[in-house]
Structures are given as structure tokens and as C-alpha cells.
Short mmCIF file of C-alpha atoms in Angstrom, two decimals:
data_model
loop_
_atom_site.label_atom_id
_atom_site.label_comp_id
_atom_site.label_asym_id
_atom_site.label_seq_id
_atom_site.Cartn_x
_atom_site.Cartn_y
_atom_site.Cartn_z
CA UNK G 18 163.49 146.31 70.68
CA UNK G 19 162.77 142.96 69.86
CA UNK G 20 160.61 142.53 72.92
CA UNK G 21 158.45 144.82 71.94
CA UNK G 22 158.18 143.56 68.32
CA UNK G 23 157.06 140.24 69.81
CA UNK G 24 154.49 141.92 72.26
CA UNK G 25 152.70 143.46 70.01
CA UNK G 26 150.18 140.93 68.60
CA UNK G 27 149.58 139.80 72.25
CA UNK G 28 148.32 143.52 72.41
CA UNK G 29 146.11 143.80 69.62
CA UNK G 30 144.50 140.59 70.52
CA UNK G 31 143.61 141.41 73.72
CA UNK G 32 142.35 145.11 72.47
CA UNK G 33 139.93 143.32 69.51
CA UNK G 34 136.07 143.05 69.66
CA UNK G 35 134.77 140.13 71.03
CA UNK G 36 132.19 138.47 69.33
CA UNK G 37 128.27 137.81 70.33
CA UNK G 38 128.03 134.29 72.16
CA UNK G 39 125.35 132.23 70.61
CA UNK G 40 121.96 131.39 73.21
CA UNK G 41 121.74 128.42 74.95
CA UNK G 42 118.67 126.63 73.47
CA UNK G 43 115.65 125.92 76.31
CA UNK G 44 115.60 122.64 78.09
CA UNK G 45 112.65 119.97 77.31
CA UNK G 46 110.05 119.24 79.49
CA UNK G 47 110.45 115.89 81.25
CA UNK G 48 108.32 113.07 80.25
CA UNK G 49 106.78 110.51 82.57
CA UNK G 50 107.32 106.97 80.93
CA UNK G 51 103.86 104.69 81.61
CA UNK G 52 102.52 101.44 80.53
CA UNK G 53 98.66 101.25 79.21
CA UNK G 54 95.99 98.64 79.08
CA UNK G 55 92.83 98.82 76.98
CA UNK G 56 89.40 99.47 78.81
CA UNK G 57 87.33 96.27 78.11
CA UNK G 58 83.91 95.78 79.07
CA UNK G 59 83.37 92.37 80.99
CA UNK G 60 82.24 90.48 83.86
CA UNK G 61 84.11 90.19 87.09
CA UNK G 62 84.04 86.32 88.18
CA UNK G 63 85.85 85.14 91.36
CA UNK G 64 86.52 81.32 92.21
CA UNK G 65 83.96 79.54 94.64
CA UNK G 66 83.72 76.26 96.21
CA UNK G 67 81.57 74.66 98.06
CA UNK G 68 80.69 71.58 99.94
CA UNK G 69 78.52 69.13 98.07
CA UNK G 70 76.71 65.45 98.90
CA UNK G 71 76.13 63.37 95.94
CA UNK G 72 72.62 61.36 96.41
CA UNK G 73 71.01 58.80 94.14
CA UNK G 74 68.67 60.78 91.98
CA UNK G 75 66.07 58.46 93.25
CA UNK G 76 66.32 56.60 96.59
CA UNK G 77 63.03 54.99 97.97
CA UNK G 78 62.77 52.63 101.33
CA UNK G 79 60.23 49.98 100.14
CA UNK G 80 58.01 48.70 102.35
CA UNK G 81 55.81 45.65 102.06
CA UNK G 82 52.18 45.83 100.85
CA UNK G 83 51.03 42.84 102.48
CA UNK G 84 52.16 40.75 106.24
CA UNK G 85 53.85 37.37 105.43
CA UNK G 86 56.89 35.21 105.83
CA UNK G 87 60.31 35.26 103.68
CA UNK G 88 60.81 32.85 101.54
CA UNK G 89 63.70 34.30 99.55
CA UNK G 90 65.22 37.84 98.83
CA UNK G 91 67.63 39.42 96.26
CA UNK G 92 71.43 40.43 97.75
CA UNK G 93 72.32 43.35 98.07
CA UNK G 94 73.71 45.15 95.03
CA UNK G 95 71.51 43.28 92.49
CA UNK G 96 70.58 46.29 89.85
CA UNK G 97 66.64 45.41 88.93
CA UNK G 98 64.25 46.76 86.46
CA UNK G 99 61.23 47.90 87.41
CA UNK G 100 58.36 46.38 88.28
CA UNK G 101 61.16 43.33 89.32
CA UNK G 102 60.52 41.22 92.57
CA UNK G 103 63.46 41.70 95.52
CA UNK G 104 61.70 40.07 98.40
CA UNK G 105 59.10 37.35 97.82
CA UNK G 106 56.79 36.01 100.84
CA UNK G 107 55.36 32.54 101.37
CA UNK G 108 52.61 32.77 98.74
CA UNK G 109 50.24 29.40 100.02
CA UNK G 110 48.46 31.71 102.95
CA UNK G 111 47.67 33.77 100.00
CA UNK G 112 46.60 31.34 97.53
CA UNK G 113 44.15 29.78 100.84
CA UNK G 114 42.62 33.23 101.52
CA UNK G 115 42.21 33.83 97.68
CA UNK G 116 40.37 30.84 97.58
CA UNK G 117 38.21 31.01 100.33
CA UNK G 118 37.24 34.67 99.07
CA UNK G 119 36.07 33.18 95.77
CA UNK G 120 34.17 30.25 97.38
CA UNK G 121 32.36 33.11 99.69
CA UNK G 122 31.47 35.08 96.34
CA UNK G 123 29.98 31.81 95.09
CA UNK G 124 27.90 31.07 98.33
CA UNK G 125 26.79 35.18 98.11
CA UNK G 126 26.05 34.92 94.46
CA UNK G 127 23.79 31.62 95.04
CA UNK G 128 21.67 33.08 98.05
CA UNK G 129 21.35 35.60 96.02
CA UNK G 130 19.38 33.77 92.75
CA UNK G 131 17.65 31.25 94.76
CA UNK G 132 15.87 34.06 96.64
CA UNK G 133 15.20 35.82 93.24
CA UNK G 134 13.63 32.54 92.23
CA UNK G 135 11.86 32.14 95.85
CA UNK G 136 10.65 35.77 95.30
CA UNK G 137 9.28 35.28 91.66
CA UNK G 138 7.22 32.11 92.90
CA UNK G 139 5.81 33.43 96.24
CA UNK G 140 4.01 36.90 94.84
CA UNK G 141 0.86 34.75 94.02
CA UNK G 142 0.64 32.55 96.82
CA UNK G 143 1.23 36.02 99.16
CA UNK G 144 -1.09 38.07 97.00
CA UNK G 145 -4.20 34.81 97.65
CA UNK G 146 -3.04 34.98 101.17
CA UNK G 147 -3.57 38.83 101.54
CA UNK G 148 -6.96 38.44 99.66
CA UNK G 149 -8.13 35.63 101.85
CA UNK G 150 -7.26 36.98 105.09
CA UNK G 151 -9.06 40.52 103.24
CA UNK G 152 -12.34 37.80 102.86
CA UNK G 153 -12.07 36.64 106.67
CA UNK G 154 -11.63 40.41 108.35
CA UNK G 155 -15.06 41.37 106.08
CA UNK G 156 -16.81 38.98 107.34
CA UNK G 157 -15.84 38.85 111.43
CA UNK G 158 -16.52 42.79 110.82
CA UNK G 159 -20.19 41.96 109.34
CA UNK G 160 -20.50 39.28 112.56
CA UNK G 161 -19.00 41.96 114.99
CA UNK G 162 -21.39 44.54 113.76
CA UNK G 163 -24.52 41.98 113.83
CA UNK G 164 -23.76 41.11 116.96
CA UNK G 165 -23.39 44.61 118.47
CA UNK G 166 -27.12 45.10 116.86
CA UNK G 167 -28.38 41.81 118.53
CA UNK G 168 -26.91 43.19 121.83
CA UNK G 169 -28.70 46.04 121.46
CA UNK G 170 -32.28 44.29 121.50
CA UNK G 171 -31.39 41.85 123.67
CA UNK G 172 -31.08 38.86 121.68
CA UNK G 173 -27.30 38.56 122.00
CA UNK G 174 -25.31 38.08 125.46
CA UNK G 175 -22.14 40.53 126.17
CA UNK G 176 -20.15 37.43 126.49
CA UNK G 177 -20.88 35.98 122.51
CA UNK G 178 -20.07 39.55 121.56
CA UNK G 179 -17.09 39.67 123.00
CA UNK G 180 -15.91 36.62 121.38
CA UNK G 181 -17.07 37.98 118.09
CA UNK G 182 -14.77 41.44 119.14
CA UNK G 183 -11.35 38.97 119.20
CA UNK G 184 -12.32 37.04 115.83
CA UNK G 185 -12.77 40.50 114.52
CA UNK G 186 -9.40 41.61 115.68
CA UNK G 187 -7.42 38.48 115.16
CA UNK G 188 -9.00 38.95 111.28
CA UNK G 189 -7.54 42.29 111.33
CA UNK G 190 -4.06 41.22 112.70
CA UNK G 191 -3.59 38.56 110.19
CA UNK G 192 -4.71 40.82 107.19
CA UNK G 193 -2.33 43.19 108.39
CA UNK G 194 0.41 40.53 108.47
CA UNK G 195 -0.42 39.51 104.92
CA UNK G 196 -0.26 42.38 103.48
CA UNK G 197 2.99 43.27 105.40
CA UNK G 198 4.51 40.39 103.62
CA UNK G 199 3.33 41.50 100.26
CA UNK G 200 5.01 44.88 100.25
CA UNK G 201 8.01 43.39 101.90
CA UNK G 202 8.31 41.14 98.66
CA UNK G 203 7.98 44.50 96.68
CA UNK G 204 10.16 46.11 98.15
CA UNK G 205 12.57 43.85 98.15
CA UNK G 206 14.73 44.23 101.27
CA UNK G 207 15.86 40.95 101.24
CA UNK G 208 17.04 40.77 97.92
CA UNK G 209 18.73 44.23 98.56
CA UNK G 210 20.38 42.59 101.57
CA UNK G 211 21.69 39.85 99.69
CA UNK G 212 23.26 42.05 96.65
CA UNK G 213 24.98 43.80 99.50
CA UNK G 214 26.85 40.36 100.83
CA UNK G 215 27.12 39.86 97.09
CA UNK G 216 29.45 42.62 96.75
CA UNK G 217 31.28 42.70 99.99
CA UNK G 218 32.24 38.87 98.97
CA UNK G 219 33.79 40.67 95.68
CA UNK G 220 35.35 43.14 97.41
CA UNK G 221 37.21 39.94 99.85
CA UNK G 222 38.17 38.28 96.64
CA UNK G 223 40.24 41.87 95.25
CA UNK G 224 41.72 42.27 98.19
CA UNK G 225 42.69 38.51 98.11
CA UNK G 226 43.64 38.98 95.14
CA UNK G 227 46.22 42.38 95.50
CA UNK G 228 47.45 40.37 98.58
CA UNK G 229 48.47 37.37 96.27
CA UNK G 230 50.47 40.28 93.80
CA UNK G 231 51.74 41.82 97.34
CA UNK G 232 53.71 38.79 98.35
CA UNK G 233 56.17 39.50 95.68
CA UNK G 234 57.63 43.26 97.05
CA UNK G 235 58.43 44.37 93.94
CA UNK G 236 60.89 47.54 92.34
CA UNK G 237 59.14 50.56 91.71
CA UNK G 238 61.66 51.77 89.72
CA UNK G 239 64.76 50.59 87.48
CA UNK G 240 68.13 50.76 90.04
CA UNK G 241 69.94 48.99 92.17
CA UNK G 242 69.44 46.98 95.63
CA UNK G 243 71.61 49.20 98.22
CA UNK G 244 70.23 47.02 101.35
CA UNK G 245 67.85 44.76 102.11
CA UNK G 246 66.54 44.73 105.82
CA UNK G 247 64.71 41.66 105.73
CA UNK G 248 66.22 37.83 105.65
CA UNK G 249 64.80 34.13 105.14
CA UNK G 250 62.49 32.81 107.13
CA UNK G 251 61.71 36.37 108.77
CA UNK G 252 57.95 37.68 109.03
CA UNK G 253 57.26 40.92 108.01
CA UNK G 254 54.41 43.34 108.49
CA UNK G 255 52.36 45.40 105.83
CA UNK G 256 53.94 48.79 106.12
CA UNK G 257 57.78 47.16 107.07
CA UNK G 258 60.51 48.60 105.47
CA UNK G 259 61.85 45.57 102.92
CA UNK G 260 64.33 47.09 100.98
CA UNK G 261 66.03 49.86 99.92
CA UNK G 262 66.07 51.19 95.86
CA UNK G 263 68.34 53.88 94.40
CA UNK G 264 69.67 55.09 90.86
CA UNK G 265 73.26 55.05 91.75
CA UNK G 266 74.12 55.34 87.84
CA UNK G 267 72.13 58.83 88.21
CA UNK G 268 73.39 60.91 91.22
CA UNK G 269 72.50 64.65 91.88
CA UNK G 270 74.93 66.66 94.02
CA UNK G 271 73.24 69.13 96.44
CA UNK G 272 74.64 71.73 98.43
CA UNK G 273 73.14 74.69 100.37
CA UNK G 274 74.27 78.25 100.41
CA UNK G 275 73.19 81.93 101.43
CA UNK G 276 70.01 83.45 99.35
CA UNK G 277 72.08 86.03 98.15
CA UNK G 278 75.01 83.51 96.50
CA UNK G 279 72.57 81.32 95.07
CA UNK G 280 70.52 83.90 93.54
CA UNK G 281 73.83 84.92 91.50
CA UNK G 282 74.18 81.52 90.09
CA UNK G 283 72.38 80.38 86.54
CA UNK G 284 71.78 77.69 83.73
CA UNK G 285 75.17 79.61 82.12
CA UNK G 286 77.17 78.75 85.43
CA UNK G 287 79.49 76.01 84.78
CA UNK G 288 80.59 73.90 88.07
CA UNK G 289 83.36 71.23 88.41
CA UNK G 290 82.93 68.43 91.23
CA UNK G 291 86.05 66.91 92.25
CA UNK G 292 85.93 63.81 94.17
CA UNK G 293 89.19 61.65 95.37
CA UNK G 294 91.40 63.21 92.99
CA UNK G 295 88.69 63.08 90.04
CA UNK G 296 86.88 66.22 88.39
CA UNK G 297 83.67 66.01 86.74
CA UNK G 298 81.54 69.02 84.73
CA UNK G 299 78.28 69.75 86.05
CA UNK G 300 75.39 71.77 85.04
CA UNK G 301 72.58 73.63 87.66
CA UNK G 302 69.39 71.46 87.53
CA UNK G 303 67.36 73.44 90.24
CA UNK G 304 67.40 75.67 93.39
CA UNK G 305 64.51 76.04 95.94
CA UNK G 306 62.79 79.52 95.72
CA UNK G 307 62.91 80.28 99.49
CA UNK G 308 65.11 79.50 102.01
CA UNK G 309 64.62 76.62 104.55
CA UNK G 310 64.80 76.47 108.51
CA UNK G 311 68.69 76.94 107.99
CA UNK G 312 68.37 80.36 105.80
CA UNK G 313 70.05 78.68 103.05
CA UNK G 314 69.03 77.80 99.76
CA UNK G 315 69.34 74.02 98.45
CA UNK G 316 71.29 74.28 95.33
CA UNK G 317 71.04 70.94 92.71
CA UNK G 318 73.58 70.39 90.38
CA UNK G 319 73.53 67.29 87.82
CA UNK G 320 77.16 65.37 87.02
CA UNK G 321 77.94 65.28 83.70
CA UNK G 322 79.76 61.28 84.18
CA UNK G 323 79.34 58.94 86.97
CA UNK G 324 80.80 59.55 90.36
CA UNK G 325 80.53 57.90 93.62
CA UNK G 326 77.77 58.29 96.27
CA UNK G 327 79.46 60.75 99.05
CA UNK G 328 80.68 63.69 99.96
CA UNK G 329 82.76 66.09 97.10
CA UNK G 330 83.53 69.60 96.74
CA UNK G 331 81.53 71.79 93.95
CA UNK G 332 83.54 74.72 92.18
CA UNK G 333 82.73 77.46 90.22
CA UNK G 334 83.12 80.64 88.91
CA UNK G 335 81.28 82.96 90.54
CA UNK G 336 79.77 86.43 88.66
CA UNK G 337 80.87 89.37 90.95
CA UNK G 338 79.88 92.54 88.75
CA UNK G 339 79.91 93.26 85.32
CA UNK G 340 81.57 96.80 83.73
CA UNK G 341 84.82 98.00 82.88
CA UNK G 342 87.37 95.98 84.10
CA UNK G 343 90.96 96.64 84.99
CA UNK G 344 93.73 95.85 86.58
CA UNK G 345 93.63 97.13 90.53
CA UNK G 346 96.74 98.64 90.12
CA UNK G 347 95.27 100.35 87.30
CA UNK G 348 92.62 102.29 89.65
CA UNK G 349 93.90 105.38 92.55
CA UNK G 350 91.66 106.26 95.72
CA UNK G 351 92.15 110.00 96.06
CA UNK G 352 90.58 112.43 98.13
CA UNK G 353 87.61 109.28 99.11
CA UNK G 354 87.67 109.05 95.00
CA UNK G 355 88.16 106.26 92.95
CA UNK G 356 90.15 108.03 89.65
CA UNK G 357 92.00 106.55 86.87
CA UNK G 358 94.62 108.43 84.38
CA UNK G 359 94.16 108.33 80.80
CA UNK G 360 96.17 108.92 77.61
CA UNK G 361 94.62 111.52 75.89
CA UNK G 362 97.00 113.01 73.37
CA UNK G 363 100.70 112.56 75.43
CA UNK G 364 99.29 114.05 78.43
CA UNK G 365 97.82 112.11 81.72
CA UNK G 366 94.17 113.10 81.97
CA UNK G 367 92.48 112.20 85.28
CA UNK G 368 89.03 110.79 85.09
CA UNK G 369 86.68 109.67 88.10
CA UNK G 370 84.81 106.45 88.25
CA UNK G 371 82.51 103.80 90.53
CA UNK G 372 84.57 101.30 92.01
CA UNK G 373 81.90 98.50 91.39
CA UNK G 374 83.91 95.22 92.69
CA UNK G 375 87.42 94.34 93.36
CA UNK G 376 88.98 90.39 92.79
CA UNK G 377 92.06 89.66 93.26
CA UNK G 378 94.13 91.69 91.04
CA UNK G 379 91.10 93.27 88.49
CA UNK G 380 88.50 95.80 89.30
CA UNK G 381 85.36 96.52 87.74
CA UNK G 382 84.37 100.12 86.98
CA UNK G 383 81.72 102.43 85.96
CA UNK G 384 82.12 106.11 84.29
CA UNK G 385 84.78 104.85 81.54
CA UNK G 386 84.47 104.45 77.90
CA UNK G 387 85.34 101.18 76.39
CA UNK G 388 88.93 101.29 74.28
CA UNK G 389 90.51 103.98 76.32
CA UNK G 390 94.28 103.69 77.16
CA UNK G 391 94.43 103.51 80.77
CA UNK G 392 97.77 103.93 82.56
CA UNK G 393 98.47 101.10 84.43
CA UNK G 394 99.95 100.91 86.85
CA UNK G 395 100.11 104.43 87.68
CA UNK G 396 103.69 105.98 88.38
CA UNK G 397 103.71 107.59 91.96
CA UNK G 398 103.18 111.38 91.57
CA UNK G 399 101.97 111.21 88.47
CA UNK G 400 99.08 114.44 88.21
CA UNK G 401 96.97 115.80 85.65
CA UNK G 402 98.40 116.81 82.79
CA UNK G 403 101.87 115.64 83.12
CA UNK G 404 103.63 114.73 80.03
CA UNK G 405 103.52 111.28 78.89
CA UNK G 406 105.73 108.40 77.05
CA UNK G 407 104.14 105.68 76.32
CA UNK G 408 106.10 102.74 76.42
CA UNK G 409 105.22 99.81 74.45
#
């Protein structure tokens, strides 16, 4: 009996209603956790370098103006200003010739009055001689003709005429002469000849001259003496190389490369030269328009401080395109398209864009709007529309 008295609640406990079990709430969507970086419009540079030779900005090989001996030269290395003598010559030939040019002009210019004077005091004495031998050649005419009449009646023999024929002619010849003479006095010819020697003898005493100045080889330019190729005591020829003149506080640095490099670079591009260990600014000063025998383009750049004649290397930052840029990893190839995934709200949106250059690790794009958050880098699998957390 008292079994079943203990029983008992067991039994109505099991026999009770069981109560309605509360519904599991629905699990959350899982989110894809990404890292963003802000689309900036820029320009896509990559590093360069090239090969450069530094040159004097001005280097001339001066040659000597006029043939002589060397008397004495400047060393090497002397810097000079222009218009400076580096070589001088023996200057006594020069002095002789000079002289001897201005004695000649002297002599010219003489000849020249006394035959002014000769010619101012002979036109009367030509013009009575023209008149008189005018008088004589009348006269043997009137004879001549009087004796051909006389001949005629018989009162004159052929041989007397023929004597008065060569008086007649030999009248003739010498007014002929006579007046020859005259109009050679007005014309002049001598005293044209003579003005001529005149000014050839000037012409011997400037060249004597501009040989005399030639004897000292002189600097055409402020710089410095790199070599001299002549020595003491040596002769040298007009048209001999004497010396050799450069600027080497002013060097330009000149390289060559491919049309389509150089045509990328401008006045904005900032290069470095480093030479032995040292690194100097420098600025473009010029490039040719057109490329030479090599197909490349001669690129001039101007140091910003002194260097050293020689080789160096140039380097630079070279413009590669200019857009959106972006990380690489930042950018997806898929299906042959270049895409990125966006943030739009907390979902991944895919867009499409122009892969315009890669460098190293950015890219410039097209087809993207400035100040969008771009996932980068993008999460393997990740698809449109997935779920995003954006992780700071």
C-alpha cells in the first residue's frame, strides 16, 4: 500500500500536458570581413635611369689664325677670360711684313699724286700737240690734192706725187696719235690703274695688320685650358689646332633614348645625376625634335651644382599613365575583364574598368569614380553582392 502511495505522483507527471517548445530563432547571414582603400585620381610614375656623359657646355679646338713660330704658351689648366692670349707666336715676322705693307701703300699713294699732277700739267701741251699735228695733216692734204691736179695736166711727175701721198699719211698717223693721247688723258686709265695698286697696297697693310693681332691665339670664350697641342719653339700653320677651350664650371649631361621615352619627359620632370657616390638635381634643358642615325633622341639635361666631366647615371621618375590609381591587388581579371568590388551600402558591388598601366604594386584605371571604397585586396570568392564587414 505504501508503494502505491509513492507511485502515484510519478504517474500523474508522466500523464500531464506538455508544454509548447519555444522556436529556434533563424541564423545570420555570414559576413565577409574586407579592407578598403579610397579611389584617388593620380599619375602613375615608375623609376628610370639612364646612362648619361657630362660635357663642357662649351668645348672649342682653337686653331691658329695666322702661320708662325712659338714663342710661349699657357699650361694646361690655366682658366682664361675671353678674348685672353694662350699661345703667342714670334711677333718680329709680323711687325717686318706690317711694315713693308705700309711702305708699299706709301710708294702706291705717291705714284698715284705725282701722275695726278703729271696729268693736270700735260692737257695743254697734248691739246697744242693735237692742234698742230691737226695744222700739218690740212695742209699735206691741200699739197696731196694739188698735186693729184698737177698730175693730171701734166705738170707734176707720179714720183713727186707719191712723195706728197706718204707726207699726207704720215700727217694723218701722227694726228691720230695725238689725239689718241688726248682722250687717253681723259679718260684716265692710268690714273684708274694707279687707284687700283692704291688699294690693293691697303688691302696688304689689313691683312698685315690682322696677322700682327693673329700671332697672339687668343680665348674665344671665358673657361679653362684643357690641352694645349702646341710647345716652344714649334711652328704652326694657319688652320692648326693650338689649343683646346671648355666651360668645365658649366657642364650639360646628355643622354639618348627611344622617341617614344623622350617624348614622355618635360620641363616638370625632375632628374637626379649621381656620379661616384654623389647626387646632383637636374632640370631638362632641351631634346632634338627627330631622331638621329641611331633612332634615338638626344636628351640635355642641365646640373643644378658642379660635377665632374665623365660618365654618370641620370634618374628619374618616369610618367606611365594618369587615372585612378590603386593598389594591383586591389584590381581582378575575370572572364578577359578587368573588375574591381566596391562598398556600396555593406554589400560587394562589382564594377568593370580599363586597366590603363600597371607599376609595381599600383594600377591605374579608367571607369571609376573618385572617393569610392574599393576592397582591397579582394578576399578569394568574394561575388557580387556578398555581405560585407568592413574592417578598419
Amino acid at each position: 500500500m505504501r508503494k502505491a502511495l509513492l507511485l502515484l505522483p510519478l504517474l500523474l507527471l508522466a500523464c500531464a500536458p506538455k508544454k509548447a517548445e519555444a522556436p529556434q530563432a533563424e541564423a545570420e547571414p555570414s559576413r565577409v570581413q574586407v579592407r578598403v582603400v579610397e579611389a584617388r585620381r593620380g599619375v602613375l610614375e615608375r623609376a628610370a635611369q639612364v646612362a648619361v656623359t657630362l660635357q663642357a657646355e662649351r668645348d672649342s679646338l682653337v686653331a691658329a689664325g695666322a702661320s708662325g713660330r712659338v714663342q710661349r704658351t699657357l699650361p694646361a689648366g690655366s682658366r682664361v677670360a675671353q678674348g685672353e692670349g694662350v699661345v703667342f707666336l714670334d711677333p718680329a715676322p709680323f711687325q717686318e711684313a706690317l711694315a713693308q705693307a705700309r711702305l708699299a701703300l706709301a710708294q702706291a699713294e705717291a705714284n698715284l699724286e705725282r701722275t695726278k699732277n703729271q696729268i693736270s700739267g700735260n692737257r695743254p701741251a697734248l691739246l697744242a700737240q693735237l692742234e698742230a699735228a691737226k695744222a700739218q695733216l690740212d695742209a699735206a692734204r691741200r699739197r696731196y690734192e694739188e698735186g693729184k691736179a698737177l698730175l693730171a695736166v701734166g705738170a707734176l711727175a707720179p714720183l713727186d706725187l707719191k712723195t706728197l701721198e706718204a707726207q699726207y699719211q704720215q700727217a694723218q698717223s701722227a694726228y691720230e696719235s695725238a689725239k689718241e693721247a688726248l682722250d687717253r688723258l681723259d679718260r684716265a686709265e692710268d690714273l684708274r690703274l694707279l687707284e687700283l695698286q692704291v688699294e690693293a697696297a691697303r688691302l696688304q697693310v689689313r691683312q698685315a695688320e690682322r696677322n700682327l693681332k693673329e700671332a697672339t691665339i687668343r680665348a674665344p670664350f671665358a673657361g679653362e685650358v684643357v690641352e694645349v697641342y702646341v710647345k716652344e719653339g714649334e711652328f704652326v700653320g694657319v688652320g692648326n689646332r693650338a689649343f683646346r677651350l671648355a666651360t668645365t664650371d658649366r657642364l650639360l649631361a646628355k643622354a639618348y633614348l627611344p622617341p617614344e621615352e623622350a617624348a614622355r619627359l618635360t620641363p616638370e620632370t625632375r632628374f637626379l645625376l649621381r656620379q661616384s657616390g654623389q647626387e646632383v638635381p637636374a632640370r631638362l634643358l632641351r631634346k632634338t625634335d627627330l631622331p638621329g642615325q641611331n633612332r634615338l633622341v638626344e636628351v640635355v639635361l642641365k646640373p643644378e651644382a658642379p660635377l665632374t666631366p665623365g660618365p654618370a647615371e641620370a634618374r628619374y621618375q618616369e610618367k606611365v599613365a594618369e587615372g585612378i590609381l590603386l593598389p594591383t591587388l586591389a584590381v581582378r581579371a575575370e572572364e578577359g575583364q578587368a573588375v574591381v568590388y566596391a562598398v556600396e551600402g555593406d554589400r560587394a558591388r562589382r564594377l568593370p574598368v580599363r586597366l590603363l598601366a600597371q607599376e609595381g604594386d599600383k594600377a591605374a584605371v579608367e571607369g571609376l569614380t573618385e572617393g569610392t571604397l574599393v576592397v582591397y585586396p579582394v578576399p578569394e570568392g568574394l561575388r557580387e553582392g556578398d555581405l560585407l564587414e568592413v574592417v578598419r
